[in-house]
Amino acid sequence: MKSNLIKDTTMQERIQLIKQWGSDDGCDASGIDLMEFYNDYIDGKREIAEINASFTTSYLSDIPEDEDKGCGMGSMPRF
């Protein structure tokens, strides 16, 4: 398998790799534009691993902060 590092690929090869991921992995349905997400990789600015490591996501909870959160494991009792 050929290396996917920027130094070992051309811009055209990087574009083809990202396009392949979108079609092979079904990412089109996820709502993520892989070409935009990996634009720094395509442009030769950051490696795939760097982009993946910087990706973070936030989760929202339907439970307000002041409500009981279940069995109480790991939480302080309220007095």
GROMACS .gro file of C-alpha atoms in nm:
model
   79
    1MET     CA    1   0.000   0.000   0.000
    2LYS     CA    2   0.130   0.342  -0.095
    3SER     CA    3   0.187   0.604   0.173
    4ASN     CA    4  -0.079   0.876   0.201
    5LEU     CA    5   0.161   1.130   0.351
    6ILE     CA    6   0.173   1.468   0.179
    7LYS     CA    7   0.539   1.421   0.085
    8ASP     CA    8   0.453   1.093  -0.092
    9THR     CA    9   0.147   1.212  -0.288
   10THR     CA   10   0.051   1.468  -0.546
   11MET     CA   11  -0.244   1.699  -0.501
   12GLN     CA   12  -0.438   1.499  -0.760
   13GLU     CA   13  -0.372   1.174  -0.568
   14ARG     CA   14  -0.490   1.337  -0.244
   15ILE     CA   15  -0.810   1.455  -0.413
   16GLN     CA   16  -0.876   1.107  -0.550
   17LEU     CA   17  -0.817   0.950  -0.207
   18ILE     CA   18  -1.070   1.180  -0.038
   19LYS     CA   19  -1.325   1.129  -0.317
   20GLN     CA   20  -1.280   0.753  -0.281
   21TRP     CA   21  -1.347   0.770   0.095
   22GLY     CA   22  -1.671   0.958   0.032
   23SER     CA   23  -1.803   0.699  -0.210
   24ASP     CA   24  -1.661   0.384  -0.044
   25ASP     CA   25  -1.755   0.462   0.315
   26GLY     CA   26  -2.098   0.610   0.250
   27CYS     CA   27  -1.999   0.947   0.398
   28ASP     CA   28  -2.220   1.129   0.149
   29ALA     CA   29  -2.519   1.051   0.371
   30SER     CA   30  -2.345   1.173   0.688
   31GLY     CA   31  -2.370   1.540   0.600
   32ILE     CA   32  -1.993   1.590   0.615
   33ASP     CA   33  -1.829   1.736   0.306
   34LEU     CA   34  -1.503   1.541   0.307
   35MET     CA   35  -1.348   1.761   0.038
   36GLU     CA   36  -1.398   2.063   0.263
   37PHE     CA   37  -1.308   1.878   0.584
   38TYR     CA   38  -0.975   1.755   0.440
   39ASN     CA   39  -0.900   2.068   0.238
   40ASP     CA   40  -0.578   2.135   0.435
   41TYR     CA   41  -0.458   1.782   0.348
   42ILE     CA   42  -0.545   1.829  -0.019
   43ASP     CA   43  -0.357   2.162  -0.019
   44GLY     CA   44  -0.055   1.999   0.148
   45LYS     CA   45  -0.082   2.197   0.472
   46ARG     CA   46  -0.171   1.928   0.730
   47GLU     CA   47  -0.157   1.548   0.734
   48ILE     CA   48  -0.471   1.336   0.765
   49ALA     CA   49  -0.373   1.235   1.119
   50GLU     CA   50  -0.344   1.601   1.225
   51ILE     CA   51  -0.689   1.684   1.088
   52ASN     CA   52  -0.843   1.377   1.250
   53ALA     CA   53  -0.679   1.459   1.585
   54SER     CA   54  -0.816   1.813   1.580
   55PHE     CA   55  -1.171   1.699   1.511
   56THR     CA   56  -1.395   1.738   1.815
   57THR     CA   57  -1.765   1.714   1.854
   58SER     CA   58  -2.012   1.839   2.110
   59TYR     CA   59  -2.301   1.644   2.245
   60LEU     CA   60  -2.622   1.799   2.371
   61SER     CA   61  -2.821   1.648   2.652
   62ASP     CA   62  -3.195   1.667   2.698
   63ILE     CA   63  -3.143   1.649   3.076
   64PRO     CA   64  -3.109   1.991   3.239
   65GLU     CA   65  -2.806   2.035   3.463
   66ASP     CA   66  -3.012   2.062   3.781
   67GLU     CA   67  -3.216   1.742   3.728
   68ASP     CA   68  -3.136   1.402   3.875
   69LYS     CA   69  -2.920   1.205   3.634
   70GLY     CA   70  -3.022   0.853   3.723
   71CYS     CA   71  -2.878   0.606   3.969
   72GLY     CA   72  -2.634   0.850   4.124
   73MET     CA   73  -2.319   0.650   4.056
   74GLY     CA   74  -2.030   0.891   4.061
   75SER     CA   75  -2.234   1.190   4.171
   76MET     CA   76  -2.258   1.369   4.500
   77PRO     CA   77  -2.579   1.332   4.702
   78ARG     CA   78  -2.800   1.640   4.735
   79PHE     CA   79  -2.891   1.760   5.082
   0.00000   0.00000   0.00000
